[in-house]
Coordinates of C-alpha atoms in Angstrom, one line a residue:
X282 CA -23.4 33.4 -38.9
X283 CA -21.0 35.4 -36.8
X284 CA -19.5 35.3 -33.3
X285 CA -22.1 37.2 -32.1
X286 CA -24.8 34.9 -32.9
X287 CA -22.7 32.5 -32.0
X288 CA -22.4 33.3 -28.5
X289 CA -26.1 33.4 -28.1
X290 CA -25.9 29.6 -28.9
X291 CA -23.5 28.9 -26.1
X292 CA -25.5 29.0 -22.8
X293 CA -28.3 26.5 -24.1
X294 CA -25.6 24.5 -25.7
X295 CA -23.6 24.1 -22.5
X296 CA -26.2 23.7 -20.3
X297 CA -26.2 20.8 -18.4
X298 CA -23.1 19.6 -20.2
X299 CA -20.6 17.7 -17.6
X300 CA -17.3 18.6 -17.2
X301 CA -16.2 15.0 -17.9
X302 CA -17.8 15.1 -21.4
X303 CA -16.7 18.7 -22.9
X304 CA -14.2 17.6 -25.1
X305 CA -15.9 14.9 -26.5
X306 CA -18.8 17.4 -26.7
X307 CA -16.6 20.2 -28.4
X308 CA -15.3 17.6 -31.2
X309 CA -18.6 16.1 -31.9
X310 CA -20.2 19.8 -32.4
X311 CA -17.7 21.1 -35.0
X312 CA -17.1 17.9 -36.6
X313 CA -21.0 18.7 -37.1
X314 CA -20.3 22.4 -38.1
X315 CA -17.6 21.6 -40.1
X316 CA -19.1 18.6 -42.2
X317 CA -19.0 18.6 -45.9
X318 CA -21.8 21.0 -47.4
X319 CA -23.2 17.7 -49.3
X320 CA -23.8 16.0 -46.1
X321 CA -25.6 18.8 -44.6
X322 CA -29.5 18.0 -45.2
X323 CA -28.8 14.5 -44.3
X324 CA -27.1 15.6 -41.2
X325 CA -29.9 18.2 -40.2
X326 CA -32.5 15.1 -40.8
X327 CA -30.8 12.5 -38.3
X328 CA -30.4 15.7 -35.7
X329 CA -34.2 15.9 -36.3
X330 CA -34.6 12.2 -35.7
X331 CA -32.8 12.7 -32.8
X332 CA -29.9 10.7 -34.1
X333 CA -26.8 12.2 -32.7
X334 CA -24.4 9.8 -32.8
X335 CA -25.5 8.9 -36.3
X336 CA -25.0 12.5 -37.5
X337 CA -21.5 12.8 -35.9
X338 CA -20.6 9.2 -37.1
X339 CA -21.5 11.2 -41.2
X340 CA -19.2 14.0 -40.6
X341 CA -16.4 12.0 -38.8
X342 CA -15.9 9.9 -42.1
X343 CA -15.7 12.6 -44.3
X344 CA -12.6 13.8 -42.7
X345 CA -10.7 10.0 -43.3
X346 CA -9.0 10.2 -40.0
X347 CA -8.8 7.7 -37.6
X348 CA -8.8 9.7 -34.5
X349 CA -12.6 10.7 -35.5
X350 CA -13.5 7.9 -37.8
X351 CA -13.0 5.0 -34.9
X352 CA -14.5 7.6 -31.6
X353 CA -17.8 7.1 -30.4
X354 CA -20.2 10.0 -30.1
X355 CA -21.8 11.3 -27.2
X356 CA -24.9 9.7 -26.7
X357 CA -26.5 12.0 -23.5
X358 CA -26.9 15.3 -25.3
X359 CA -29.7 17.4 -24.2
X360 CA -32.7 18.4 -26.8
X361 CA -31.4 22.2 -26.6
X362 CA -28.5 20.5 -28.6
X363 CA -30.3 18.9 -31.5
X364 CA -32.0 22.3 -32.2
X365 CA -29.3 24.3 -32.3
X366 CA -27.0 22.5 -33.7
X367 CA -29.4 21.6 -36.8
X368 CA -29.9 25.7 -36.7
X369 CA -26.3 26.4 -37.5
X370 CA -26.2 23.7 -40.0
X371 CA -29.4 25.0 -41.9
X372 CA -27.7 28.7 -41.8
X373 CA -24.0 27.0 -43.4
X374 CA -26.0 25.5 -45.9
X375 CA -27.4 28.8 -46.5
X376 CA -23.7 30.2 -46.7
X377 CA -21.6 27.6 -48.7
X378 CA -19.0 29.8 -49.3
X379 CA -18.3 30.5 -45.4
X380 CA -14.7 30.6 -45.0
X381 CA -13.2 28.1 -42.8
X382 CA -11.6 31.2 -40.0
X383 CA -14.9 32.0 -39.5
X384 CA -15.5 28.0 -38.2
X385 CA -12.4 28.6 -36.3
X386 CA -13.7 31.5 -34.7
X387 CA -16.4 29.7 -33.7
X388 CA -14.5 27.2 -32.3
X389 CA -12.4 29.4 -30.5
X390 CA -15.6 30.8 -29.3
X391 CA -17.0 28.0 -28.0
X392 CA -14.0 26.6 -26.4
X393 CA -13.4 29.8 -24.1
X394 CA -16.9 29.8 -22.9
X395 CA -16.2 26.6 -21.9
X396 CA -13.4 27.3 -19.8
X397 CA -14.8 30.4 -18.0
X398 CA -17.5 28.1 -17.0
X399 CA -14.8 25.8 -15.9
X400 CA -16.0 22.8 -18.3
X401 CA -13.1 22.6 -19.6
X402 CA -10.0 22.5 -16.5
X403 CA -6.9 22.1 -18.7
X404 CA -4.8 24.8 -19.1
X405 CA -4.9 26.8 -22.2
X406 CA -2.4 28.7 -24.0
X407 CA -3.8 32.5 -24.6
X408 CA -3.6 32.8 -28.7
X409 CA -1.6 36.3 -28.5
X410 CA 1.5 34.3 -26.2
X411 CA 1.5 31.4 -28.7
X412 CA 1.5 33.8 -31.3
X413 CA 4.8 35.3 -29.7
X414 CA 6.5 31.9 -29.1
X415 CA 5.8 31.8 -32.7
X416 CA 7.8 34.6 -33.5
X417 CA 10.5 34.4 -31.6
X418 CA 11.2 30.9 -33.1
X419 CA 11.3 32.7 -36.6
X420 CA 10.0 29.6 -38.3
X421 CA 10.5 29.5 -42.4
X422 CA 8.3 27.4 -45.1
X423 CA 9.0 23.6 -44.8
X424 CA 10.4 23.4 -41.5
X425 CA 9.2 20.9 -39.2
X426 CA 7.7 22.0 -36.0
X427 CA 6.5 19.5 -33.0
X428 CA 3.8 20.3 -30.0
X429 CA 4.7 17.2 -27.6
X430 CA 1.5 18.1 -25.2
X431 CA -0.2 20.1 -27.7
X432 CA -3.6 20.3 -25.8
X433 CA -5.9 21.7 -28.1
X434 CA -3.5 23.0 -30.5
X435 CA -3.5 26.6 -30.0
X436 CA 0.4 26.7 -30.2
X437 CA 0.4 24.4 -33.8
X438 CA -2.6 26.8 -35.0
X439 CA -0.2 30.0 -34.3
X440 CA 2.1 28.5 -36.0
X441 CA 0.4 27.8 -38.8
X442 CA -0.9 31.0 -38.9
X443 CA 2.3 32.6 -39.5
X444 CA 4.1 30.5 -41.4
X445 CA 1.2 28.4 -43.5
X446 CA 4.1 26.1 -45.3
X447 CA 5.1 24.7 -41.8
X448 CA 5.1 20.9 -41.5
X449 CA 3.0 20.3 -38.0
X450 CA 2.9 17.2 -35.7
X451 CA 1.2 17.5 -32.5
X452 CA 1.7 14.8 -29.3
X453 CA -1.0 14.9 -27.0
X454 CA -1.4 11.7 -24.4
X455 CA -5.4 12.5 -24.1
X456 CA -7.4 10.9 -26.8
X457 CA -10.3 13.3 -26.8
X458 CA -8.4 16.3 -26.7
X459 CA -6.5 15.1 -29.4
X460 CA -9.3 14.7 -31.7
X461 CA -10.2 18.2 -30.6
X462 CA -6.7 19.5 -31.2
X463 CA -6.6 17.7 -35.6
X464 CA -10.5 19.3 -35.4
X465 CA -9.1 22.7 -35.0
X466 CA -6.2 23.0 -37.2
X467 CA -8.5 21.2 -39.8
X468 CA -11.0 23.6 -39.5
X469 CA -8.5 26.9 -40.0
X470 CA -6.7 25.9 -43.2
X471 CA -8.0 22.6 -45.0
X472 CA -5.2 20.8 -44.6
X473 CA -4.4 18.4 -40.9
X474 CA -1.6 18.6 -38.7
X475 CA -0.6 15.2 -38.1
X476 CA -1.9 15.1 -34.3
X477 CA -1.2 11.7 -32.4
X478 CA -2.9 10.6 -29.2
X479 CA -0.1 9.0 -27.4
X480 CA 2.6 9.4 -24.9
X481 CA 5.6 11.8 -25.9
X482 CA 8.1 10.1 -23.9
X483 CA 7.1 6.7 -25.3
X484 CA 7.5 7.9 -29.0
X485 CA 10.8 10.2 -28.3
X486 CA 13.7 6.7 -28.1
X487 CA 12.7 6.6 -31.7
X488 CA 12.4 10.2 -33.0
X489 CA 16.1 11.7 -32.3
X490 CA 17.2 14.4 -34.8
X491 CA 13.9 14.9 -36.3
X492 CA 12.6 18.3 -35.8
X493 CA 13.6 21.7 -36.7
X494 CA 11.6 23.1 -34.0
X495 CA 10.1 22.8 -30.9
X496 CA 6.7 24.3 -29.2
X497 CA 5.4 23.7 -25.9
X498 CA 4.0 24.2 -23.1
X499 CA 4.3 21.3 -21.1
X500 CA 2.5 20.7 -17.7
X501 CA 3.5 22.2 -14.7
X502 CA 4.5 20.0 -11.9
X503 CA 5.2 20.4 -7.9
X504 CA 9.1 19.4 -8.3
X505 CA 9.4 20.6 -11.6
X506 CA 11.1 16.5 -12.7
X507 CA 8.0 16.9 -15.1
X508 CA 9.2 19.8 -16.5
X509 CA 13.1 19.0 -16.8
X510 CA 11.8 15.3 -18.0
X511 CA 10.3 17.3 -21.1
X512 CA 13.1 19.6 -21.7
X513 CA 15.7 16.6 -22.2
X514 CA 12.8 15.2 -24.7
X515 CA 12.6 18.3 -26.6
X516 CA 16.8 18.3 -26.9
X517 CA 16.6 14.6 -28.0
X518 CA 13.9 15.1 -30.8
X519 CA 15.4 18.5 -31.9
X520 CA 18.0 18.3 -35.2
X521 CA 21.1 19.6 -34.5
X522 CA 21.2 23.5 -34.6
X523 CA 17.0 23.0 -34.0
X524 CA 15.4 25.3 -31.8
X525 CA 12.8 25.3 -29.1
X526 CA 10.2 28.0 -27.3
X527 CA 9.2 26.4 -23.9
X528 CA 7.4 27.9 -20.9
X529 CA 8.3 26.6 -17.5
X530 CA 7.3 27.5 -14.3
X531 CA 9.6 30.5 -12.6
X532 CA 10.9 28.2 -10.3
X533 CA 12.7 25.4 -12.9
X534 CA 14.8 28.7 -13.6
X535 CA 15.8 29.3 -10.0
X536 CA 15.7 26.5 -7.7
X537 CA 18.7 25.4 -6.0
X538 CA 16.9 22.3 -4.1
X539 CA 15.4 20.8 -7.2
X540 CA 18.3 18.4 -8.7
X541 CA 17.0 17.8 -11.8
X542 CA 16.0 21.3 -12.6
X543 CA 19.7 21.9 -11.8
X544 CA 21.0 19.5 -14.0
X545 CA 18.9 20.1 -17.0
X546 CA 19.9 23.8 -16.4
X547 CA 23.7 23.1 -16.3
X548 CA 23.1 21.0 -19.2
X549 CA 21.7 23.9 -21.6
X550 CA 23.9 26.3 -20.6
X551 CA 27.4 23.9 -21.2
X552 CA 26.4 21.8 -24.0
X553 CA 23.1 23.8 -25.7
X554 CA 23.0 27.6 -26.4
X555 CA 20.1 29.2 -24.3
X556 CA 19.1 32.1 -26.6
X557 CA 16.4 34.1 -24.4
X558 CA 14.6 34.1 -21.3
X559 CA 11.2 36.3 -21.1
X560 CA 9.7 36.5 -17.8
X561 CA 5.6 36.8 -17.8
X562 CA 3.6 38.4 -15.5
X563 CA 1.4 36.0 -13.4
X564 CA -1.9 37.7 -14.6
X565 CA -1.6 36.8 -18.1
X566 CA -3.5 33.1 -17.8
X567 CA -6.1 34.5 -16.1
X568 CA -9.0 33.8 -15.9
X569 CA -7.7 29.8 -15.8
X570 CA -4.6 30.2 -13.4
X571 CA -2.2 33.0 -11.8
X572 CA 1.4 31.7 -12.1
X573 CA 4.4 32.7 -12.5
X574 CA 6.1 31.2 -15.3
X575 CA 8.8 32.7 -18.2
X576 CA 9.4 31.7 -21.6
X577 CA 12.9 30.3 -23.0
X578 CA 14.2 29.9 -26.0
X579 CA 17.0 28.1 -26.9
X580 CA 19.1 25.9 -29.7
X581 CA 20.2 22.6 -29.4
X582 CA 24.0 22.6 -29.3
X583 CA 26.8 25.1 -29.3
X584 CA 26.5 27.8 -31.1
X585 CA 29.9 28.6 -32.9
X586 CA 29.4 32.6 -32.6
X587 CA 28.2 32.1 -28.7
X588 CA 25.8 35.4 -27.8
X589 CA 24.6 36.9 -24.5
X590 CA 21.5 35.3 -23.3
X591 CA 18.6 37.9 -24.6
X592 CA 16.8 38.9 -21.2
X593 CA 13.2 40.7 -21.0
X594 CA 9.9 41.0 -19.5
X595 CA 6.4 41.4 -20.4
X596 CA 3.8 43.7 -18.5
X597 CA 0.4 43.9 -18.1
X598 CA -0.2 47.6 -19.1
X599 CA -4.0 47.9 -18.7
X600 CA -6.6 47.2 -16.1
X601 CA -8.2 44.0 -17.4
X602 CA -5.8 40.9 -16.5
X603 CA -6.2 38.2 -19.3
X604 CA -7.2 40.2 -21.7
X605 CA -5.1 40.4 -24.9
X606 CA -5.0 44.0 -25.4
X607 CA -3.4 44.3 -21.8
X608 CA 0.0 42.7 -22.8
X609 CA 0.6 43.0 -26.6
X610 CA 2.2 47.0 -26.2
X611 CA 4.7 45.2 -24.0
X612 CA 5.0 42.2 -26.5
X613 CA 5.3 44.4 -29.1
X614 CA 8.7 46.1 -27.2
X615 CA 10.1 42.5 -26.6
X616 CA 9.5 41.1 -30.3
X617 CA 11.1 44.2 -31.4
X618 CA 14.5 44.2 -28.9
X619 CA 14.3 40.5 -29.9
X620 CA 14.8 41.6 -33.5
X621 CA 17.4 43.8 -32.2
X622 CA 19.1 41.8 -30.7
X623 CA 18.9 38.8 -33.3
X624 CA 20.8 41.4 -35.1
X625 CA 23.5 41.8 -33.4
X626 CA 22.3 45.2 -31.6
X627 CA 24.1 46.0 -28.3
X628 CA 21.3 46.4 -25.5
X629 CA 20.1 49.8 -23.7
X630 CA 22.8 51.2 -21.2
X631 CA 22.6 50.2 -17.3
X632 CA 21.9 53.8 -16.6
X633 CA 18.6 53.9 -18.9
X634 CA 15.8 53.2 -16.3
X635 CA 13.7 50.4 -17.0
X636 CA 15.1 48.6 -19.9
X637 CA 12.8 47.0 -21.8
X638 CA 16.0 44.1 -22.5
X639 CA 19.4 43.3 -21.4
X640 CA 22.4 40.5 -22.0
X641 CA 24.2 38.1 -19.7
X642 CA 26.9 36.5 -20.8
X643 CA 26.4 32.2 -20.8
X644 CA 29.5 32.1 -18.3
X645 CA 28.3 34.3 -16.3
X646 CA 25.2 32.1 -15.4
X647 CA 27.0 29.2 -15.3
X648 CA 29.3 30.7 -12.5
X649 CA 26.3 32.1 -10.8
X650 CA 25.1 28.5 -10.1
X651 CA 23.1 28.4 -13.5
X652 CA 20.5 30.2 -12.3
X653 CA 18.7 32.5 -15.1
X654 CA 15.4 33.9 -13.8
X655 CA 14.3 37.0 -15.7
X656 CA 13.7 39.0 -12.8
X657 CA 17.5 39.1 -11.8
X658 CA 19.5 37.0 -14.7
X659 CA 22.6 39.2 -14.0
X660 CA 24.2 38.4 -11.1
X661 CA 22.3 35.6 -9.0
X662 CA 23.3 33.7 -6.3
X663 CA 23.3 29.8 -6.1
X664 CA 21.5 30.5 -3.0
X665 CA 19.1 33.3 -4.5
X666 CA 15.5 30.8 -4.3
X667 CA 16.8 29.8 -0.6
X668 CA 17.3 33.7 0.8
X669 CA 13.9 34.4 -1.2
X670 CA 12.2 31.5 1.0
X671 CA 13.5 32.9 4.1
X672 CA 12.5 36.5 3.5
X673 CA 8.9 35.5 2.4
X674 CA 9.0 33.5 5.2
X675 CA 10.3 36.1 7.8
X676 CA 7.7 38.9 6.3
X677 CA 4.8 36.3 6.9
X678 CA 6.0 35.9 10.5
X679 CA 5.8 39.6 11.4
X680 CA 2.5 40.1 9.3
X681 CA 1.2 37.3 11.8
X682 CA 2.5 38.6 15.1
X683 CA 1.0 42.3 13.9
X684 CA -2.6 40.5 13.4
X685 CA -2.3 38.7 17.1
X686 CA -1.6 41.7 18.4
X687 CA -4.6 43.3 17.2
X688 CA -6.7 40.6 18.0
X689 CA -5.4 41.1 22.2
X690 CA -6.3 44.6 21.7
X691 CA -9.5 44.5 20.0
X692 CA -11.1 41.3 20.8
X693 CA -9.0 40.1 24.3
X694 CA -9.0 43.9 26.0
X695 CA -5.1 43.4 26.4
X696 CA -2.0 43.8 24.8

């Protein structure tokens, strides 16, 4: 079976499927799909009894993990369900040597289906931006990495796609998604992550020093205090010298009215090294969200050799927001500058139009009220995010007073 078939599957699948129930739905399917090939027939033959729960309850317990073995099925699936799903398991047990990447595919499939038909209203990590997080974090075979709201686990499954030998834990405070998150990564590669359903900030007091790297991408949050909150989790969990790839909202990097953005920011820059800060256009979540966000990077401690920050920014170079091949020519630029600049290369003059990356000097944001967005990074003013406001502000105003004219002339008969 191939994505192509697969897709076929999806509409009668989701049909009628609630929002409320799609992750419990998507871990019960590919627990199904992924089940032992000696449990298949008896699988197929509760599905055909109309045993659901039953057939999930089989395939949970050969994994030997508590987040499946101890869940409780869905019990409200439609009959659309039973036939299809007892389909795909008749054509695996036709297949028994189907590689587990093609069940991740499927997966994967499945999962973004579900979120253009907003089933599924968490936010998503596009595989080809996790897969540059990954990169820029340069992870090697045995080092620890840790997801603290790892969602679904599309960051932890980049990672282990690039560096196989790298020792996963994902935290994520949402029971089902969890289950849907250890489904995944067990799926693409035989081996589990270790993925926890509980609270990150509960479990950090205990786990200082214990990571050599970070992933995330936390929750976005009004006053960004969500956002600083993680950060200050990340640097207590990291080892000493660890390193983190985090995106945060555009305004955590430049607001001068949010104190604990401020603080968190002062606090990278004079005890921590920031390494690199990537701005992202706001098309590249689409179709979940538009926002403007960046990616950092950044080590916890001082550095002894103390570099420029790296600065960049990625474009969207084609027609079709969201879409992968739309943004990976201008990844492509950045991962290689990033290389350049990891070693030690001096960035394009200020007279070369366009650079594709530039340095600023850790002082030099400090002084300039630590502010560090991508668009500027070089010489920002404390009061940057506040003059910003006021011009937006003062273009609305005249865009309004152009339209009420109008209206007087064409609608009232006077100026």
């Amino acid at each position: 079976m191939n994505r192509e078939q697969f897709e076929q599957y999806a509409g009668p699948l989701l049909e009628g499927l609630a929002f409320r129930d799609a992750w419990a739905f998507l871990t019960d399917l590919f627990l199904l799909c992924s089940g032992p090939q000696n449990s298949l027939e008896r699988m197929r033959a509760l599905l055909r009894e109309r045993r659901w729960d039953l057939a999930v309850r089989e395939a949970a317990e050969s994994t030997g993990m508590a987040l499946f073995t101890d869940r409780q099925p869905l019990t409200n699936v439609s009959a659309d369900c039973f036939e299809i799903t007892e389909h795909i398991l008749n054509e695996r047990s036709k297949s028994p040597g189907m590689p587990p990447e093609a069940l991740s595919d499927l997966l994967d499939c499945l999962l973004w289906k579900m979120v253009q038909r907003r089933l599924i209203r968490d936010f998503i990590t596009p595989a080809f931006l996790a897969d540059m997080m990954v990169q820029m974090l340069e992870p090697w075979p045995d080092c620890s990495i840790l997801d603290p709201a790892c969602g679904s686990g599309g960051l932890l499954l980049a990672a282990k796609k690039r560096c196989p030998g790298s020792l996963l834990t994902g935290i994520e405070i949402n029971r089902s998604i969890a289950a849907a998150a250890a489904l995944r990564l067990l799926i693409n590669g035989g081996t589990a992550a270790d993925v926890q359903a509980e609270d990150f900030f509960r479990l950090a007091a205990g786990m200082e020093d214990r990571w050599d790297m970070v992933l995330s991408n936390p929750p976005y949050d009004h006053d960004l205090s969500d956002t600083a909150h993680f950060i200050g989790g990340f640097l207590k969990v990291l080892k000493p010298g660890g390193r983190c790839a985090v995106l945060v909202p555009e305004g955590f990097l430049s607001s001068t009215v949010r104190a604990k953005a401020n603080a968190v920011r002062r606090i990278l820059l004079q005890y921590h090294t920031l390494e690199a800060v990537v701005s992202l256009p706001p098309e590249i979540y689409a179709p979940q969200i538009v926002s403007h966000s960046s990616l950092l990077v950044f080590r916890k401690g001082r550095d002894e050799i103390r570099r420029d920050v790296f600065f960049s920014r990625v474009f969207r170079e084609e027609e079709n927001p969201g879409e992968a091949g739309a943004y990976l020519p201008s990844i492509g630029r950045v991962l290689d500058a990033w290389k350049n600049w990891s070693a030690g290369e001096l960035p394009p003059g200020p007279e070369e139009p366009g650079p594709v990356w530039w340095t600023v000097s850790h002082e030099a944001l400090a002084q300039g009220g630590s502010i560090f967005p991508a668009e500027g990074g070089r010489s920002a003013s404390p009061y940057a995010a506040i003059e910003h406001q006021g011009e937006a502000l003062r273009q609305a105003e005249e865009r309004q007073s152009a339209l009420e004219s109008l209206l007087r002339r064409y609608i009232g008969g006077t100026e």
